Coordinates of C-alpha atoms and ligand atoms in Angstrom, one line a residue:
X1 CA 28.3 -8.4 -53.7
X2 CA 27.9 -5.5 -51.7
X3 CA 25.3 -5.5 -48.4
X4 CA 22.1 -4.3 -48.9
X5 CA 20.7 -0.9 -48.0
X6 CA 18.5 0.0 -45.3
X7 CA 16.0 3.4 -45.9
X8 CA 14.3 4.4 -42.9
X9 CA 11.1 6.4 -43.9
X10 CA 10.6 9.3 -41.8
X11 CA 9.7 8.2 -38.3
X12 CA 11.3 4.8 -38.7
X13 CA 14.9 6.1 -38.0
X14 CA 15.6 4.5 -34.5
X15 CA 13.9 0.8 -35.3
X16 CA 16.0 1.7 -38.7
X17 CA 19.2 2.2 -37.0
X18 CA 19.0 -1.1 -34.5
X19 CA 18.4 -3.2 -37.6
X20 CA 20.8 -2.1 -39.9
X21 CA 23.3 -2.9 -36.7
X22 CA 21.4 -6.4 -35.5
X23 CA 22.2 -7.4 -39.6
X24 CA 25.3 -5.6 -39.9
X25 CA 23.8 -3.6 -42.9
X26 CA 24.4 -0.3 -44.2
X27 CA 22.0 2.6 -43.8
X28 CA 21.1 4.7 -46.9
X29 CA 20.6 8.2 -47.1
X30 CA 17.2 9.1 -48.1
X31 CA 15.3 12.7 -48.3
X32 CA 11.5 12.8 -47.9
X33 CA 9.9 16.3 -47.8
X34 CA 6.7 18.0 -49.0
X35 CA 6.6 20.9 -51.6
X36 CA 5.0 23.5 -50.6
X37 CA 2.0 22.6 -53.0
X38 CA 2.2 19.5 -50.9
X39 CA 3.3 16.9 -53.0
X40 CA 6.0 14.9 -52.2
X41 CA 9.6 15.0 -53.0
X42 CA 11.9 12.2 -52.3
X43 CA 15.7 11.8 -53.2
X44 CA 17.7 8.6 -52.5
X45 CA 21.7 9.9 -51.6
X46 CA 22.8 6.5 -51.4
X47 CA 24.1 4.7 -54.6
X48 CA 21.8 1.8 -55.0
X49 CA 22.7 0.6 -58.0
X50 CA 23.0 -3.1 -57.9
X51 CA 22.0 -3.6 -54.4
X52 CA 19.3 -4.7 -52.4
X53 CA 17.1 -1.8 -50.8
X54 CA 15.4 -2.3 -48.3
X55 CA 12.5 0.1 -46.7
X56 CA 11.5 0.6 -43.5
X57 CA 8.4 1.9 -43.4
X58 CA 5.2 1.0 -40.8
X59 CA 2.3 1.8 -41.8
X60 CA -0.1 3.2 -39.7
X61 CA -1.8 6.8 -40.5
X62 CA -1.1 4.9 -44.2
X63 CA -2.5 7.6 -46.4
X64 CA -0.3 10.3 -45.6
X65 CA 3.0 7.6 -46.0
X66 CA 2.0 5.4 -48.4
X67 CA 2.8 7.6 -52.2
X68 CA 6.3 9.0 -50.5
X69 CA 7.1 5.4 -49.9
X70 CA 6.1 3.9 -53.4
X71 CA 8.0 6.8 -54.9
X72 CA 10.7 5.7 -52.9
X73 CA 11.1 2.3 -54.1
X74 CA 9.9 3.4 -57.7
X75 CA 13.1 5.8 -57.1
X76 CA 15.4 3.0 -56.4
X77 CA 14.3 0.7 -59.1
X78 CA 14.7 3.7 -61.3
X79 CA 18.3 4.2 -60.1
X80 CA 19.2 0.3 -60.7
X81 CA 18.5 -1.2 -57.7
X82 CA 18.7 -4.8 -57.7
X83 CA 15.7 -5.6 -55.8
X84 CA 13.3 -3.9 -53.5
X85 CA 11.7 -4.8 -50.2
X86 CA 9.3 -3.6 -47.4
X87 CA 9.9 -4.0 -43.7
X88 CA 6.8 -2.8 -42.5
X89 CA 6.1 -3.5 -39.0
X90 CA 2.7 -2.6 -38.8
X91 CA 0.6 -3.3 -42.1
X92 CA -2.3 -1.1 -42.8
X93 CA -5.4 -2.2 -44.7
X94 CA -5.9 -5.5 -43.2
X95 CA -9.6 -4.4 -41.4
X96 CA -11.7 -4.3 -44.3
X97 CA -11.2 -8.1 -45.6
X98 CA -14.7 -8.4 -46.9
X99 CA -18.0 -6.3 -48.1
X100 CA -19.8 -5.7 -45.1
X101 CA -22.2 -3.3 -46.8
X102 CA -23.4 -3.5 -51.0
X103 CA -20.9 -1.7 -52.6
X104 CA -18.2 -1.4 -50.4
X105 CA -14.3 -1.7 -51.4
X106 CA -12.2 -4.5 -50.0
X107 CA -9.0 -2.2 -49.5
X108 CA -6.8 -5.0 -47.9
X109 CA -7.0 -6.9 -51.5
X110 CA -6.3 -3.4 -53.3
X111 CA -3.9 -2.3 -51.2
X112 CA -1.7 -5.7 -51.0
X113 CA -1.9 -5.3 -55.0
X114 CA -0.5 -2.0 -55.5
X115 CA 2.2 -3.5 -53.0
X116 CA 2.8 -6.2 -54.9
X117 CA 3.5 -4.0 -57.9
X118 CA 6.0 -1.8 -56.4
X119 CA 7.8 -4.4 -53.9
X120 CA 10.0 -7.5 -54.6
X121 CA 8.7 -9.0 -50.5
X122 CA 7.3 -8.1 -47.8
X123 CA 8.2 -8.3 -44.0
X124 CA 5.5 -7.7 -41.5
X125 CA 4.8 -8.8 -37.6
X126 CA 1.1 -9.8 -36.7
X127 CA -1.1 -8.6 -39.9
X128 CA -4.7 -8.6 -38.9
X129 CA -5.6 -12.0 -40.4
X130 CA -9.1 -12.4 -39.6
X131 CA -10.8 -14.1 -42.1
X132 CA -7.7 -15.0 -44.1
X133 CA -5.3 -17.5 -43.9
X134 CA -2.2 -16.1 -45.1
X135 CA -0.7 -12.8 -46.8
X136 CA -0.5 -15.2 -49.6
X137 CA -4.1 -14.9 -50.5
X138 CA -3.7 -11.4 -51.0
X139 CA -0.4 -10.6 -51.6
X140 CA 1.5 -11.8 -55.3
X141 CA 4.9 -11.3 -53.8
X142 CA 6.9 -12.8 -50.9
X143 CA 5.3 -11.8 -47.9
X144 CA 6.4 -13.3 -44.5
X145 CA 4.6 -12.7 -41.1
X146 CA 6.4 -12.5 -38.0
X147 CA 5.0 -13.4 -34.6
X148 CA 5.4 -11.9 -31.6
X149 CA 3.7 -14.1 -29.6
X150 CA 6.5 -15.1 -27.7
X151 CA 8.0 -11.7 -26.6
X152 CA 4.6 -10.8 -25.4
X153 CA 4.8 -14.1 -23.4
X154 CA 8.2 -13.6 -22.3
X155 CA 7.4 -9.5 -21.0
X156 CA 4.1 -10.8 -18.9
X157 CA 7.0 -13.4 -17.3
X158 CA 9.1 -10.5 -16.1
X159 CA 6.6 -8.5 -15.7
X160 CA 3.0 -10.1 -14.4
X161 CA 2.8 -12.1 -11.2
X162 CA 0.0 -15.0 -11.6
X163 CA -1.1 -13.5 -14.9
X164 CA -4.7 -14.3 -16.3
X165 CA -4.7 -13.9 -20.3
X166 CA -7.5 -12.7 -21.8
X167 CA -7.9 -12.3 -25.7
X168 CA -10.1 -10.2 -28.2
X169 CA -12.3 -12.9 -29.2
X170 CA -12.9 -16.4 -30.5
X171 CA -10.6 -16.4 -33.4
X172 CA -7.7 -15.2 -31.3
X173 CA -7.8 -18.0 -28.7
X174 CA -5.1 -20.2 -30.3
X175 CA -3.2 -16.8 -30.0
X176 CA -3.4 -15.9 -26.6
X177 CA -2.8 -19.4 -25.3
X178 CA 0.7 -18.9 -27.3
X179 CA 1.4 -15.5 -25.1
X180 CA -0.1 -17.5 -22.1
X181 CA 1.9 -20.7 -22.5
X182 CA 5.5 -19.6 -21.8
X183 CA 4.2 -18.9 -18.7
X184 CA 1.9 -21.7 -17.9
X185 CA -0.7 -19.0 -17.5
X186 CA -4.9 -19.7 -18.4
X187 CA -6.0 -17.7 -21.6
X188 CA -9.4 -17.2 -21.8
X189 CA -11.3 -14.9 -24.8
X190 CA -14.1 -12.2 -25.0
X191 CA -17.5 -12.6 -26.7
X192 CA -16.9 -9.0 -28.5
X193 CA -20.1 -7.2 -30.5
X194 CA -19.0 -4.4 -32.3
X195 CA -21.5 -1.9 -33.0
X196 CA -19.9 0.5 -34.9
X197 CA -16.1 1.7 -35.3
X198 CA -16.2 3.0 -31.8
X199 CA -18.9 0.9 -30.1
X200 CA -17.8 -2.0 -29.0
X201 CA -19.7 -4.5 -26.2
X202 CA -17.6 -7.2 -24.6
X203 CA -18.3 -9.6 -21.9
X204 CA -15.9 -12.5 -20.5
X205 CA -17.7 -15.2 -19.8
X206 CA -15.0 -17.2 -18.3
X207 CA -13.3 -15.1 -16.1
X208 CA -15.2 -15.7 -13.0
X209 CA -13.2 -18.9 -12.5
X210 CA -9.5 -17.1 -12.9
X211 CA -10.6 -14.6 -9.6
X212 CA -7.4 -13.6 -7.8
X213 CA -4.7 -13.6 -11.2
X214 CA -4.1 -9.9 -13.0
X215 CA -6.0 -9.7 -16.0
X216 CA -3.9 -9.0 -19.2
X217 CA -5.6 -7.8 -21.9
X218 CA -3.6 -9.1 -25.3
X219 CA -5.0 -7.9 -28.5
X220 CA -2.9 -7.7 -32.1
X221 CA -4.3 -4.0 -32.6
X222 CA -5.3 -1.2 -30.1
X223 CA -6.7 1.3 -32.6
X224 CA -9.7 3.7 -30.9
X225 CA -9.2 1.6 -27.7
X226 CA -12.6 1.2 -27.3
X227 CA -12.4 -2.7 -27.2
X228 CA -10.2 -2.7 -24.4
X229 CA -11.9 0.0 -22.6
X230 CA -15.1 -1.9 -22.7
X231 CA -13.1 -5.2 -21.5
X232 CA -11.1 -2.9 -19.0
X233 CA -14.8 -2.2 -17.6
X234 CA -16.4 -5.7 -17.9
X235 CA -13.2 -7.1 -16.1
X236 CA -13.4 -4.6 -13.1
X237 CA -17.2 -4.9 -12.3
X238 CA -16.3 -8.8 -12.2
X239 CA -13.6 -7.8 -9.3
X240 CA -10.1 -7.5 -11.6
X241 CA -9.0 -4.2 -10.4
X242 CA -6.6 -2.5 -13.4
X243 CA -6.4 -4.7 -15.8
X244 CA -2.8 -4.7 -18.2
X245 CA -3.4 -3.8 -21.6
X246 CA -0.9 -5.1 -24.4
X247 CA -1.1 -4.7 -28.0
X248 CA 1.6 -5.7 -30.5
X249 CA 0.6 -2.4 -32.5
X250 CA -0.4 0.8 -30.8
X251 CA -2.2 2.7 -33.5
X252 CA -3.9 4.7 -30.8
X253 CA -6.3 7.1 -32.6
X254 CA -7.1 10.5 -31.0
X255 CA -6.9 9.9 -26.8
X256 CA -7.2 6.1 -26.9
X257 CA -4.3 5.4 -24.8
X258 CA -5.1 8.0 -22.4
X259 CA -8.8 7.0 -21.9
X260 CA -7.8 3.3 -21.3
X261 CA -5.5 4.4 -18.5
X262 CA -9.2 6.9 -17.4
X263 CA -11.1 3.5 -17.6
X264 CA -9.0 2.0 -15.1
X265 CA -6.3 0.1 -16.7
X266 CA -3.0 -0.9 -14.8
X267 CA -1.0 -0.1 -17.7
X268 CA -0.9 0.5 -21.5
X269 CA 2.2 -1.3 -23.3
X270 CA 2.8 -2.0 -26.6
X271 CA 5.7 -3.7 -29.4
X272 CA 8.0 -1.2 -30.8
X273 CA 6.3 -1.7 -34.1
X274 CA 5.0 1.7 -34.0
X275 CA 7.2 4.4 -32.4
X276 CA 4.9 5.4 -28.8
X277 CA 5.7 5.9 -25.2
X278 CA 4.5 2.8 -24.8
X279 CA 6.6 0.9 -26.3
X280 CA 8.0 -1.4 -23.9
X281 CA 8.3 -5.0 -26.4
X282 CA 11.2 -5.0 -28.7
X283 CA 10.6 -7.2 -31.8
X284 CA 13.7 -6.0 -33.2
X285 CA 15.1 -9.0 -32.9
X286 CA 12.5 -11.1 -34.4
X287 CA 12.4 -8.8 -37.7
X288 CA 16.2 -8.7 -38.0
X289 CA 15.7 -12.9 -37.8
X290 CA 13.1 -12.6 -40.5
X291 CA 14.6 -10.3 -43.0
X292 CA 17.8 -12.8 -43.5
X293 CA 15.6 -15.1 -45.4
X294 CA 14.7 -12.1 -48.3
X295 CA 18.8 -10.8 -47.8
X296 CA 20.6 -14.1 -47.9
X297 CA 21.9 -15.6 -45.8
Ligands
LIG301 C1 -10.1 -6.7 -34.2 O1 -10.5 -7.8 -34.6 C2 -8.8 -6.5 -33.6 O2 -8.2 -7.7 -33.1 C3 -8.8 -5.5 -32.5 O3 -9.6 -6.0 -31.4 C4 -9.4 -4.2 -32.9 O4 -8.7 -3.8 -34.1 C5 -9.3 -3.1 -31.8 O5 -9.8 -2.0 -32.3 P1 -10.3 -0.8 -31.3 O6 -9.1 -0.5 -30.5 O7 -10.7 0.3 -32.2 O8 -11.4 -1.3 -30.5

């Protein structure tokens, strides 16, 4: 049988490139371009037919990527393929898990259903599961989450002297002790209000007794910034002088990472799951781990 197929959507070509060589995989040829009407055309150069294919595609700013990519796999379906998958390193849609307000949609259950329907699995690292257990519960295909707890943990080693981890809130307190542990490092969480998409209040109750360690800032999302700019703030008026911000995903609307660095932070860094200057984590190795189990082998 011959080795699957690896389609880098645009602005997924270097991540694209350093798995298809970390699995020894071919890399397909594939066309994505607007008409000038503004639809979307999308031409697959690489004969698929019997092979896996397997798409590449994170999914941040999802709107604008999300019907070139479903026409994509629709595309190699159509021309035979044998089955499809999705490595997508950041996963959109995972916010809004519930109705907050009468007559809101749930978009992380519609969106992991039209998934489902175009996809054979699903390969993602750190989806926003808040008030879920698993992508099972919303997804009706194979969907595996990666964690990159532990190359989070092993950059603050080389990188953080006498590190003090600090997570988003309450839920993520199991996760932070994970990036502190490989370093035998306290975590401690925030007490986080958030009063509206970009008003957020934060206070750390238990920082006081870690004076002295660099505050690191771990969070699975940095989207407006505004949670880590509040934190950034709260730390320093308790005496921890530029704090380190990390964030698997680095969504970064408008000047987010720019006014964290204004509100005093040490430095912005962030996983390679979406392409940004401040990529400085490579989970390129834990994808390539995780997308044996849907190739084989
Ligand atoms: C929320 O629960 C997440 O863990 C992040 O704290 C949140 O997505 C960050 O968003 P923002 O950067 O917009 O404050």
């Amino acid at each position: 049988m011959k080795p699957p197929l690896f389609f880098a959507l645009p602005g997924n070509e270097s991540l694209g490139a350093v798995l298809a060589g970390r699995l020894s995989a071919e890399l397909g040829e594939l066309t994505v371009r607007r008409f000038p009407d503004g639809e979307s055309y999308v031409r697959l150069e690489s004969d698929i037919k019997g092979r896996s294919a397997v798409f590449l595609c994170t999914l941040d700013r999802p709107d604008e990527k999300f019907l070139p990519l479903l026409f994509a796999a629709e595309t190699a379906r159509d021309l035979g393929a044998a089955r499809v998958g999705l490595i997508a390193p950041y996963l959109a849609y995972m916010r809004q898990d519930a109705r907050f307000q009468p007559g809101e949609g749930i978009t992380s259950t519609y969106f992991a259903k039209t998934l489902s329907r175009h996809f054979d699995w699903l390969l993602t690292v750190d989806p926003h599961l808040h008030r879920r257990d698993s992508l099972s519960e919303i997804y009706e295909i194979p969907a595996k989450a990666l964690h990159a707890a532990p190359v989070l943990s092993a950059w603050i080693g080389k990188n953080v002297k006498n590190p003090l981890v600090i997570g988003p809130d309450e839920e993520s307190r199991q996760w932070a002790q994970a990036v502190a542990g490989g370093n035998g490092a306290p975590a401690i969480v925030l007490e986080k209000k958030r009063l509206g998409d970009r008003k957020v209040e934060v206070s750390a109750p238990e920082a006081g007794r870690y004076k002295g360690r660099t505050a690191v800032l771990v969070d699975d999302i940095i989207s407006t910034g505004q949670t880590m700019v509040a934190a950034v703030k709260h730390l320093a008026a308790e005496g921890f002088s530029s704090p380190i911000c990390l964030g698997v995903h680095g969504v970064f609307t408008e000047n987010a990472c720019e006014d964290l660095l204004a509100a005093g932070a040490g430095a912005v860094v962030t996983a390679n799951t979406i392409p940004h200057p401040s990529n400085q984590i490579d989970v390129s190795g834990i994808i390539a781990e995780g997308c044996r189990e849907f190739l084989g082998g």
